Structure formats: structure tokens, C-alpha cells
């Protein structure tokens, strides 16, 4: 699963209960989480892991400049996290380039997960968010793709990369990351968008104005949250079976986040 948890915006105490309820129902084996808050000695990912009996890893960042300009300087921390049903053997963090964009801390988090069928090289990230920031995101996906290439050999299953890319499927940054351009980010590396196995008639927008948390000029449908998977291994180990949205309805009257989650099934 991948899911942007909308930091500590809105009714965050009710929302974290709704997030927990969604994860309990969906029971994902591994989750990549973005906009995870940390404040007062408490970390949302750590709290979720404790409630769900999962392992976790954390990559701290800092509140983005446009958040600080709107909300002030004394803000909760923010970062990316991984939750896993299985132990996490190792983790690493890569800071993504700003590439002429704002001086903000955005990272990619790697977690090597000791799954039942082998080690899964798992990644999660959150890319630059400005609607006109494609050039920044292209630089970031190049760095992310290199990070995946450097770490993918640690696992026996294909790499899984998750995150909020803040870009739509036909964007330069998504085509570059998946390896479909003539000059992919890493030569020879193909990362498949899990949505290719989704029901073509099903709901697809992970940023959906049906969600009351979404307001303002960005209130249009878009798919900006992704799971990418490397090519299957021998005997189709780690091949994609299905993909769908999750967390796309209120829990006890509260929408969990401003994004929906994406849930994919791999088998092998």
C-alpha cells in the first residue's frame, strides 16, 4: 500500500483513528506512508505500528516552506515511513535534489523487508508538489531511480517503489521513472505502474474532489499516488495481480486523509 496521510491537517485526532481503522480492515503486508507527523515524542507511524503489531522505519524531513509561510515556524515534524508485517532488516534514506526549486527537504526511504518468500527492496517517497514543478520532479525521479538501482540487488523479490509523485501518469516524470522513454532514468531498469492491472472501470483518482478535505483551485480528479514494481523474478516471483484504491470513504464520519491509498497485490 501507499498512502499520503495529510500530515497533521484538519481533524487529525479523528483522522488518525480513521487511518488505523482503514489499515486494520485492509491488512496490507507493507505500507509506504507520506506526510507522517512527529510531535511531542510521538510519531504517527510508530503509533500505527504499535496498534497493528507491525515493524516500522522512518525518514524525517521538515515542514515545507509553503507550510511554514502559511502556518508559522513552530510546527510538528514530517517525514516518510514504512510499516511492515515482517521484520525490516535494514533501511537507508536518500535526500532528493531541489533542482532549482524551493529549498525543501524531500527524501526517499528504503526498507529491506524480510518477507516469507524472500527479501523485498521497498521504497517510499514524496516528490515536489508545485503544479508547474515538472522539471524539479524529473530531477527527483532520476535520483530516486538511481537509489532503487543501487539497493534493488539486496532483495530476492523485485523492488517495490511507492509514493506521492504529485504528477499524473502521462507526465514526463512518470514516463521517465517507469522506463518508457527512449532515455529512461536508469538504462535497462523497468518499473511497472501497478495500476496497469487495476479494473479499468473502477474508481481511479487518488486526488478526488468527492473528498471534502480537498478545496480550492486544485479540486480536480487526478491520479498522483503510485506503486511501481520491478519485472518479476524466476517463476514469476513478485508479479502483479491486482490494484485498487483504498481509504476512499469516511470511517465513522471522518475521511482519513485528503488522498486515497493505492493497494496492490503481488504473488509468486
PDB file of C-alpha atoms in Angstrom:
ATOM      1  CA  UNK A   1       0.000   0.000   0.000  1.00  0.00           C
ATOM      2  CA  UNK A   2       0.960   3.626  -0.480  1.00  0.00           C
ATOM      3  CA  UNK A   3      -0.820   6.460   1.304  1.00  0.00           C
ATOM      4  CA  UNK A   4      -0.251  10.166   1.900  1.00  0.00           C
ATOM      5  CA  UNK A   5      -1.644  10.771   5.421  1.00  0.00           C
ATOM      6  CA  UNK A   6      -2.045  14.582   5.138  1.00  0.00           C
ATOM      7  CA  UNK A   7       0.346  15.430   7.970  1.00  0.00           C
ATOM      8  CA  UNK A   8      -1.487  16.977  10.934  1.00  0.00           C
ATOM      9  CA  UNK A   9      -4.030  18.965   8.975  1.00  0.00           C
ATOM     10  CA  UNK A  10      -7.741  19.049   9.736  1.00  0.00           C
ATOM     11  CA  UNK A  11      -9.310  16.928  12.499  1.00  0.00           C
ATOM     12  CA  UNK A  12      -6.085  14.957  12.852  1.00  0.00           C
ATOM     13  CA  UNK A  13      -7.018  13.094  16.037  1.00  0.00           C
ATOM     14  CA  UNK A  14     -10.189  11.710  14.464  1.00  0.00           C
ATOM     15  CA  UNK A  15      -8.354  11.165  11.206  1.00  0.00           C
ATOM     16  CA  UNK A  16      -5.645   9.017  12.769  1.00  0.00           C
ATOM     17  CA  UNK A  17      -8.360   6.796  14.231  1.00  0.00           C
ATOM     18  CA  UNK A  18      -9.881   6.552  10.745  1.00  0.00           C
ATOM     19  CA  UNK A  19      -6.444   5.764   9.254  1.00  0.00           C
ATOM     20  CA  UNK A  20      -5.979   2.989  11.804  1.00  0.00           C
ATOM     21  CA  UNK A  21      -9.440   1.571  11.078  1.00  0.00           C
ATOM     22  CA  UNK A  22      -8.685   1.513   7.342  1.00  0.00           C
ATOM     23  CA  UNK A  23      -5.357  -0.271   7.831  1.00  0.00           C
ATOM     24  CA  UNK A  24      -6.962  -2.809  10.164  1.00  0.00           C
ATOM     25  CA  UNK A  25      -9.585  -3.609   7.543  1.00  0.00           C
ATOM     26  CA  UNK A  26      -7.240  -3.737   4.538  1.00  0.00           C
ATOM     27  CA  UNK A  27      -4.413  -5.566   6.375  1.00  0.00           C
ATOM     28  CA  UNK A  28      -1.583  -4.634   3.965  1.00  0.00           C
ATOM     29  CA  UNK A  29       1.668  -6.514   4.457  1.00  0.00           C
ATOM     30  CA  UNK A  30       3.842  -3.466   3.689  1.00  0.00           C
ATOM     31  CA  UNK A  31       2.888   0.230   3.548  1.00  0.00           C
ATOM     32  CA  UNK A  32       4.716   3.264   2.244  1.00  0.00           C
ATOM     33  CA  UNK A  33       3.436   6.359   4.055  1.00  0.00           C
ATOM     34  CA  UNK A  34       3.995  10.048   3.309  1.00  0.00           C
ATOM     35  CA  UNK A  35       3.297  13.220   5.311  1.00  0.00           C
ATOM     36  CA  UNK A  36       3.684  11.312   8.567  1.00  0.00           C
ATOM     37  CA  UNK A  37       3.811  13.658  11.560  1.00  0.00           C
ATOM     38  CA  UNK A  38       6.055  13.552  14.606  1.00  0.00           C
ATOM     39  CA  UNK A  39       5.379  15.766  17.641  1.00  0.00           C
ATOM     40  CA  UNK A  40       5.828  15.715  21.406  1.00  0.00           C
ATOM     41  CA  UNK A  41       7.784  12.478  21.357  1.00  0.00           C
ATOM     42  CA  UNK A  42       5.075  10.685  19.359  1.00  0.00           C
ATOM     43  CA  UNK A  43       5.316   9.516  15.754  1.00  0.00           C
ATOM     44  CA  UNK A  44       2.176   8.635  13.800  1.00  0.00           C
ATOM     45  CA  UNK A  45       3.886   5.698  12.066  1.00  0.00           C
ATOM     46  CA  UNK A  46       5.195   4.412  15.388  1.00  0.00           C
ATOM     47  CA  UNK A  47       1.723   4.685  16.908  1.00  0.00           C
ATOM     48  CA  UNK A  48       0.151   2.850  13.968  1.00  0.00           C
ATOM     49  CA  UNK A  49       2.829   0.146  14.105  1.00  0.00           C
ATOM     50  CA  UNK A  50       2.227  -0.360  17.817  1.00  0.00           C
ATOM     51  CA  UNK A  51      -1.549  -0.617  17.361  1.00  0.00           C
ATOM     52  CA  UNK A  52      -1.207  -3.017  14.413  1.00  0.00           C
ATOM     53  CA  UNK A  53       1.725  -5.100  15.663  1.00  0.00           C
ATOM     54  CA  UNK A  54       3.909  -4.086  12.699  1.00  0.00           C
ATOM     55  CA  UNK A  55       7.545  -3.104  12.229  1.00  0.00           C
ATOM     56  CA  UNK A  56       8.405   0.402  11.047  1.00  0.00           C
ATOM     57  CA  UNK A  57      11.113   2.637   9.628  1.00  0.00           C
ATOM     58  CA  UNK A  58      11.174   6.424   9.450  1.00  0.00           C
ATOM     59  CA  UNK A  59      12.829   9.114   7.315  1.00  0.00           C
ATOM     60  CA  UNK A  60      12.484  12.555   8.931  1.00  0.00           C
ATOM     61  CA  UNK A  61      12.162  15.648   6.788  1.00  0.00           C
ATOM     62  CA  UNK A  62      10.988  19.113   7.727  1.00  0.00           C
ATOM     63  CA  UNK A  63       7.799  21.130   7.157  1.00  0.00           C
ATOM     64  CA  UNK A  64       7.867  22.521   3.639  1.00  0.00           C
ATOM     65  CA  UNK A  65       8.457  26.249   3.073  1.00  0.00           C
ATOM     66  CA  UNK A  66       4.907  26.857   1.814  1.00  0.00           C
ATOM     67  CA  UNK A  67       3.574  25.219   5.003  1.00  0.00           C
ATOM     68  CA  UNK A  68       5.752  27.415   7.220  1.00  0.00           C
ATOM     69  CA  UNK A  69       4.758  30.587   5.374  1.00  0.00           C
ATOM     70  CA  UNK A  70       1.102  29.763   5.973  1.00  0.00           C
ATOM     71  CA  UNK A  71       1.208  28.178   9.438  1.00  0.00           C
ATOM     72  CA  UNK A  72       4.313  29.576  11.153  1.00  0.00           C
ATOM     73  CA  UNK A  73       7.587  28.059  12.318  1.00  0.00           C
ATOM     74  CA  UNK A  74       6.575  26.021  15.387  1.00  0.00           C
ATOM     75  CA  UNK A  75       5.193  23.009  13.548  1.00  0.00           C
ATOM     76  CA  UNK A  76       5.136  19.228  14.030  1.00  0.00           C
ATOM     77  CA  UNK A  77       7.798  17.272  12.168  1.00  0.00           C
ATOM     78  CA  UNK A  78       7.023  15.441   8.941  1.00  0.00           C
ATOM     79  CA  UNK A  79       8.555  12.547   7.061  1.00  0.00           C
ATOM     80  CA  UNK A  80       8.099   9.300   5.159  1.00  0.00           C
ATOM     81  CA  UNK A  81       7.658   5.919   6.805  1.00  0.00           C
ATOM     82  CA  UNK A  82       7.348   2.206   6.086  1.00  0.00           C
ATOM     83  CA  UNK A  83       5.157  -0.195   8.036  1.00  0.00           C
ATOM     84  CA  UNK A  84       5.750  -3.917   7.591  1.00  0.00           C
ATOM     85  CA  UNK A  85       4.157  -7.110   8.861  1.00  0.00           C
ATOM     86  CA  UNK A  86       7.605  -8.685   8.563  1.00  0.00           C
ATOM     87  CA  UNK A  87      10.914  -7.546  10.110  1.00  0.00           C
ATOM     88  CA  UNK A  88      12.886  -4.766   8.432  1.00  0.00           C
ATOM     89  CA  UNK A  89      16.474  -5.961   8.027  1.00  0.00           C
ATOM     90  CA  UNK A  90      17.935  -2.577   7.107  1.00  0.00           C
ATOM     91  CA  UNK A  91      16.934   0.898   5.992  1.00  0.00           C
ATOM     92  CA  UNK A  92      18.515   3.905   4.290  1.00  0.00           C
ATOM     93  CA  UNK A  93      17.498   7.435   3.357  1.00  0.00           C
ATOM     94  CA  UNK A  94      18.298   9.429   0.208  1.00  0.00           C
ATOM     95  CA  UNK A  95      17.728  13.190   0.100  1.00  0.00           C
ATOM     96  CA  UNK A  96      16.223  14.235  -3.225  1.00  0.00           C
ATOM     97  CA  UNK A  97      17.608  17.216  -5.187  1.00  0.00           C
ATOM     98  CA  UNK A  98      15.853  20.585  -5.175  1.00  0.00           C
ATOM     99  CA  UNK A  99      16.989  21.179  -8.786  1.00  0.00           C
ATOM    100  CA  UNK A 100      16.297  24.905  -8.777  1.00  0.00           C
ATOM    101  CA  UNK A 101      13.067  24.543  -6.830  1.00  0.00           C
ATOM    102  CA  UNK A 102      12.425  25.674  -3.249  1.00  0.00           C
ATOM    103  CA  UNK A 103      14.900  24.674  -0.544  1.00  0.00           C
ATOM    104  CA  UNK A 104      12.821  21.876   0.920  1.00  0.00           C
ATOM    105  CA  UNK A 105      13.779  18.515   2.420  1.00  0.00           C
ATOM    106  CA  UNK A 106      12.268  15.654   0.465  1.00  0.00           C
ATOM    107  CA  UNK A 107      13.553  12.130   0.869  1.00  0.00           C
ATOM    108  CA  UNK A 108      13.281   8.570  -0.390  1.00  0.00           C
ATOM    109  CA  UNK A 109      13.217   5.853   2.263  1.00  0.00           C
ATOM    110  CA  UNK A 110      14.475   2.315   1.589  1.00  0.00           C
ATOM    111  CA  UNK A 111      13.467  -0.619   3.782  1.00  0.00           C
ATOM    112  CA  UNK A 112      14.664  -4.175   3.165  1.00  0.00           C
ATOM    113  CA  UNK A 113      11.753  -6.332   4.295  1.00  0.00           C
ATOM    114  CA  UNK A 114      12.252  -9.967   5.354  1.00  0.00           C
ATOM    115  CA  UNK A 115       9.089 -11.408   3.775  1.00  0.00           C
ATOM    116  CA  UNK A 116       8.106 -15.059   3.789  1.00  0.00           C
ATOM    117  CA  UNK A 117       9.160 -15.665   0.173  1.00  0.00           C
ATOM    118  CA  UNK A 118      12.339 -13.601   0.340  1.00  0.00           C
ATOM    119  CA  UNK A 119      13.653 -10.092   0.825  1.00  0.00           C
ATOM    120  CA  UNK A 120      11.648  -7.206  -0.628  1.00  0.00           C
ATOM    121  CA  UNK A 121      13.544  -3.984  -1.510  1.00  0.00           C
ATOM    122  CA  UNK A 122      10.807  -1.470  -0.648  1.00  0.00           C
ATOM    123  CA  UNK A 123      10.916   2.302  -1.207  1.00  0.00           C
ATOM    124  CA  UNK A 124       8.646   5.238  -0.462  1.00  0.00           C
ATOM    125  CA  UNK A 125       8.885   8.926  -1.319  1.00  0.00           C
ATOM    126  CA  UNK A 126       7.037  12.243  -1.680  1.00  0.00           C
ATOM    127  CA  UNK A 127       8.024  14.462  -4.597  1.00  0.00           C
ATOM    128  CA  UNK A 128       7.888  18.238  -5.093  1.00  0.00           C
ATOM    129  CA  UNK A 129       4.280  19.453  -5.149  1.00  0.00           C
ATOM    130  CA  UNK A 130       4.082  22.631  -7.271  1.00  0.00           C
ATOM    131  CA  UNK A 131       1.794  22.181 -10.282  1.00  0.00           C
ATOM    132  CA  UNK A 132       4.430  23.785 -12.527  1.00  0.00           C
ATOM    133  CA  UNK A 133       7.312  21.858 -10.976  1.00  0.00           C
ATOM    134  CA  UNK A 134       7.794  19.078 -13.524  1.00  0.00           C
ATOM    135  CA  UNK A 135      11.489  19.872 -14.066  1.00  0.00           C
ATOM    136  CA  UNK A 136      12.144  19.516 -10.334  1.00  0.00           C
ATOM    137  CA  UNK A 137      10.263  16.215 -10.195  1.00  0.00           C
ATOM    138  CA  UNK A 138      12.164  14.909 -13.236  1.00  0.00           C
ATOM    139  CA  UNK A 139      15.424  15.514 -11.372  1.00  0.00           C
ATOM    140  CA  UNK A 140      13.965  13.843  -8.301  1.00  0.00           C
ATOM    141  CA  UNK A 141      12.795  10.717 -10.152  1.00  0.00           C
ATOM    142  CA  UNK A 142      16.256  10.371 -11.695  1.00  0.00           C
ATOM    143  CA  UNK A 143      17.747  10.386  -8.199  1.00  0.00           C
ATOM    144  CA  UNK A 144      15.030   8.022  -6.968  1.00  0.00           C
ATOM    145  CA  UNK A 145      15.594   5.607  -9.858  1.00  0.00           C
ATOM    146  CA  UNK A 146      19.341   5.542  -9.136  1.00  0.00           C
ATOM    147  CA  UNK A 147      18.589   4.884  -5.448  1.00  0.00           C
ATOM    148  CA  UNK A 148      16.353   1.958  -6.438  1.00  0.00           C
ATOM    149  CA  UNK A 149      19.034   0.609  -8.796  1.00  0.00           C
ATOM    150  CA  UNK A 150      21.669   0.784  -6.061  1.00  0.00           C
ATOM    151  CA  UNK A 151      19.527  -1.061  -3.496  1.00  0.00           C
ATOM    152  CA  UNK A 152      17.384  -3.453  -5.529  1.00  0.00           C
ATOM    153  CA  UNK A 153      20.066  -6.149  -5.506  1.00  0.00           C
ATOM    154  CA  UNK A 154      19.720  -6.524  -1.735  1.00  0.00           C
ATOM    155  CA  UNK A 155      16.433  -8.371  -2.260  1.00  0.00           C
ATOM    156  CA  UNK A 156      15.311 -11.608  -3.859  1.00  0.00           C
ATOM    157  CA  UNK A 157      11.950 -10.171  -4.953  1.00  0.00           C
ATOM    158  CA  UNK A 158      11.509  -7.297  -7.430  1.00  0.00           C
ATOM    159  CA  UNK A 159      11.777  -3.787  -5.988  1.00  0.00           C
ATOM    160  CA  UNK A 160       8.579  -2.026  -4.946  1.00  0.00           C
ATOM    161  CA  UNK A 161       8.513   1.785  -5.049  1.00  0.00           C
ATOM    162  CA  UNK A 162       5.618   3.719  -3.558  1.00  0.00           C
ATOM    163  CA  UNK A 163       4.762   7.342  -3.066  1.00  0.00           C
ATOM    164  CA  UNK A 164       3.008  10.592  -3.764  1.00  0.00           C
ATOM    165  CA  UNK A 165       4.612  11.768  -7.012  1.00  0.00           C
ATOM    166  CA  UNK A 166       2.399  14.875  -7.371  1.00  0.00           C
ATOM    167  CA  UNK A 167       2.197  14.179 -11.114  1.00  0.00           C
ATOM    168  CA  UNK A 168      -0.203  12.423 -13.438  1.00  0.00           C
ATOM    169  CA  UNK A 169       0.527   9.196 -15.351  1.00  0.00           C
ATOM    170  CA  UNK A 170       1.229  10.877 -18.713  1.00  0.00           C
ATOM    171  CA  UNK A 171       3.693  13.380 -17.236  1.00  0.00           C
ATOM    172  CA  UNK A 172       7.373  13.427 -18.223  1.00  0.00           C
ATOM    173  CA  UNK A 173       8.397  12.458 -14.698  1.00  0.00           C
ATOM    174  CA  UNK A 174       6.210   9.334 -14.589  1.00  0.00           C
ATOM    175  CA  UNK A 175       7.220   8.145 -18.059  1.00  0.00           C
ATOM    176  CA  UNK A 176      10.854   8.764 -17.165  1.00  0.00           C
ATOM    177  CA  UNK A 177      10.634   6.895 -13.871  1.00  0.00           C
ATOM    178  CA  UNK A 178       8.865   3.865 -15.333  1.00  0.00           C
ATOM    179  CA  UNK A 179      11.450   3.499 -18.089  1.00  0.00           C
ATOM    180  CA  UNK A 180       9.087   4.008 -21.049  1.00  0.00           C
ATOM    181  CA  UNK A 181      11.039   6.898 -22.592  1.00  0.00           C
ATOM    182  CA  UNK A 182      13.902   6.269 -25.003  1.00  0.00           C
ATOM    183  CA  UNK A 183      16.263   7.574 -22.299  1.00  0.00           C
ATOM    184  CA  UNK A 184      14.929   6.117 -19.022  1.00  0.00           C
ATOM    185  CA  UNK A 185      16.221   7.360 -15.708  1.00  0.00           C
ATOM    186  CA  UNK A 186      18.383   4.245 -15.296  1.00  0.00           C
ATOM    187  CA  UNK A 187      19.246   2.341 -18.505  1.00  0.00           C
ATOM    188  CA  UNK A 188      17.653  -1.090 -18.508  1.00  0.00           C
ATOM    189  CA  UNK A 189      15.589  -0.547 -15.380  1.00  0.00           C
ATOM    190  CA  UNK A 190      11.860  -1.072 -15.908  1.00  0.00           C
ATOM    191  CA  UNK A 191       9.408  -0.269 -13.112  1.00  0.00           C
ATOM    192  CA  UNK A 192       5.787  -1.130 -13.854  1.00  0.00           C
ATOM    193  CA  UNK A 193       2.926   1.072 -12.685  1.00  0.00           C
ATOM    194  CA  UNK A 194       0.746  -1.322 -10.659  1.00  0.00           C
ATOM    195  CA  UNK A 195      -2.367   0.426 -11.967  1.00  0.00           C
ATOM    196  CA  UNK A 196      -1.984  -1.476 -15.265  1.00  0.00           C
ATOM    197  CA  UNK A 197      -3.698  -4.447 -13.513  1.00  0.00           C
ATOM    198  CA  UNK A 198      -6.493  -2.363 -11.959  1.00  0.00           C
ATOM    199  CA  UNK A 199     -10.112  -2.672 -13.074  1.00  0.00           C
ATOM    200  CA  UNK A 200     -10.325  -0.126 -15.925  1.00  0.00           C
ATOM    201  CA  UNK A 201     -13.896   0.686 -14.934  1.00  0.00           C
ATOM    202  CA  UNK A 202     -13.158   1.219 -11.259  1.00  0.00           C
ATOM    203  CA  UNK A 203     -12.502   4.480  -9.404  1.00  0.00           C
ATOM    204  CA  UNK A 204      -9.022   5.711 -10.227  1.00  0.00           C
ATOM    205  CA  UNK A 205      -8.422   9.192  -8.777  1.00  0.00           C
ATOM    206  CA  UNK A 206      -6.240   9.301  -5.679  1.00  0.00           C
ATOM    207  CA  UNK A 207      -6.864  13.064  -5.501  1.00  0.00           C
ATOM    208  CA  UNK A 208     -10.643  13.281  -5.723  1.00  0.00           C
ATOM    209  CA  UNK A 209     -12.884  16.300  -5.036  1.00  0.00           C
ATOM    210  CA  UNK A 210     -15.517  13.877  -3.705  1.00  0.00           C
ATOM    211  CA  UNK A 211     -13.343  14.064  -0.581  1.00  0.00           C
ATOM    212  CA  UNK A 212     -14.394  17.108   1.496  1.00  0.00           C
ATOM    213  CA  UNK A 213     -10.772  17.692   2.600  1.00  0.00           C
ATOM    214  CA  UNK A 214      -9.999  18.866  -0.953  1.00  0.00           C
ATOM    215  CA  UNK A 215     -10.770  22.531  -1.532  1.00  0.00           C
ATOM    216  CA  UNK A 216      -9.667  25.369  -3.762  1.00  0.00           C
ATOM    217  CA  UNK A 217      -8.363  25.514  -7.340  1.00  0.00           C
ATOM    218  CA  UNK A 218      -6.725  22.061  -7.175  1.00  0.00           C
ATOM    219  CA  UNK A 219     -10.127  20.415  -6.790  1.00  0.00           C
ATOM    220  CA  UNK A 220      -9.978  18.212  -9.896  1.00  0.00           C
ATOM    221  CA  UNK A 221      -9.620  14.454 -10.237  1.00  0.00           C
ATOM    222  CA  UNK A 222      -6.068  13.179 -10.626  1.00  0.00           C
ATOM    223  CA  UNK A 223      -4.057  10.006 -10.073  1.00  0.00           C
ATOM    224  CA  UNK A 224      -0.853  11.145  -8.369  1.00  0.00           C
ATOM    225  CA  UNK A 225      -0.086   8.284  -5.925  1.00  0.00           C
ATOM    226  CA  UNK A 226       1.699   5.202  -7.228  1.00  0.00           C
ATOM    227  CA  UNK A 227       3.062   1.751  -6.657  1.00  0.00           C
ATOM    228  CA  UNK A 228       5.762   0.694  -9.136  1.00  0.00           C
ATOM    229  CA  UNK A 229       7.136  -2.836  -9.248  1.00  0.00           C
ATOM    230  CA  UNK A 230      10.172  -4.274 -10.997  1.00  0.00           C
ATOM    231  CA  UNK A 231       9.860  -7.083 -13.517  1.00  0.00           C
ATOM    232  CA  UNK A 232       9.002 -10.450 -11.929  1.00  0.00           C
ATOM    233  CA  UNK A 233      11.749 -12.825 -10.957  1.00  0.00           C
ATOM    234  CA  UNK A 234      12.119 -16.529 -11.851  1.00  0.00           C
ATOM    235  CA  UNK A 235       8.806 -18.424 -11.856  1.00  0.00           C
ATOM    236  CA  UNK A 236       7.023 -15.033 -11.965  1.00  0.00           C
ATOM    237  CA  UNK A 237       8.079 -14.261  -8.419  1.00  0.00           C
ATOM    238  CA  UNK A 238       6.519 -10.970  -7.375  1.00  0.00           C
ATOM    239  CA  UNK A 239       4.226 -10.480 -10.371  1.00  0.00           C
ATOM    240  CA  UNK A 240       1.349  -8.005 -10.184  1.00  0.00           C
ATOM    241  CA  UNK A 241      -2.129  -9.451  -9.688  1.00  0.00           C
ATOM    242  CA  UNK A 242      -4.411  -6.523  -8.834  1.00  0.00           C
ATOM    243  CA  UNK A 243      -4.516  -2.859  -7.828  1.00  0.00           C
ATOM    244  CA  UNK A 244      -7.251  -0.632  -6.460  1.00  0.00           C
ATOM    245  CA  UNK A 245      -7.963   2.373  -4.276  1.00  0.00           C
ATOM    246  CA  UNK A 246      -8.411   2.119  -0.512  1.00  0.00           C
ATOM    247  CA  UNK A 247      -9.185   4.660   2.179  1.00  0.00           C
ATOM    248  CA  UNK A 248     -11.626   6.323  -0.210  1.00  0.00           C
ATOM    249  CA  UNK A 249     -14.619   6.690   2.112  1.00  0.00           C
ATOM    250  CA  UNK A 250     -15.272   8.107   5.580  1.00  0.00           C
ATOM    251  CA  UNK A 251     -14.704   5.980   8.670  1.00  0.00           C
ATOM    252  CA  UNK A 252     -17.318   6.736  11.318  1.00  0.00           C
ATOM    253  CA  UNK A 253     -17.992  10.060   9.613  1.00  0.00           C
ATOM    254  CA  UNK A 254     -14.339  11.110   9.127  1.00  0.00           C
ATOM    255  CA  UNK A 255     -12.366  10.925   5.877  1.00  0.00           C
ATOM    256  CA  UNK A 256      -8.909   9.562   6.822  1.00  0.00           C
ATOM    257  CA  UNK A 257      -6.822  11.783   4.509  1.00  0.00           C
ATOM    258  CA  UNK A 258      -7.050  14.140   1.566  1.00  0.00           C
ATOM    259  CA  UNK A 259      -5.517  11.379  -0.604  1.00  0.00           C
ATOM    260  CA  UNK A 260      -6.833   7.893  -1.170  1.00  0.00           C
ATOM    261  CA  UNK A 261      -4.466   4.976  -0.751  1.00  0.00           C
ATOM    262  CA  UNK A 262      -3.400   2.579  -3.502  1.00  0.00           C
ATOM    263  CA  UNK A 263      -3.328  -1.129  -2.676  1.00  0.00           C
ATOM    264  CA  UNK A 264      -1.619  -3.668  -4.954  1.00  0.00           C
ATOM    265  CA  UNK A 265      -1.309  -7.437  -4.696  1.00  0.00           C
ATOM    266  CA  UNK A 266       1.862  -9.258  -5.743  1.00  0.00           C
ATOM    267  CA  UNK A 267       2.265 -13.017  -5.904  1.00  0.00           C
ATOM    268  CA  UNK A 268       4.895 -15.531  -6.827  1.00  0.00           C
TER     269      UNK A 268
END
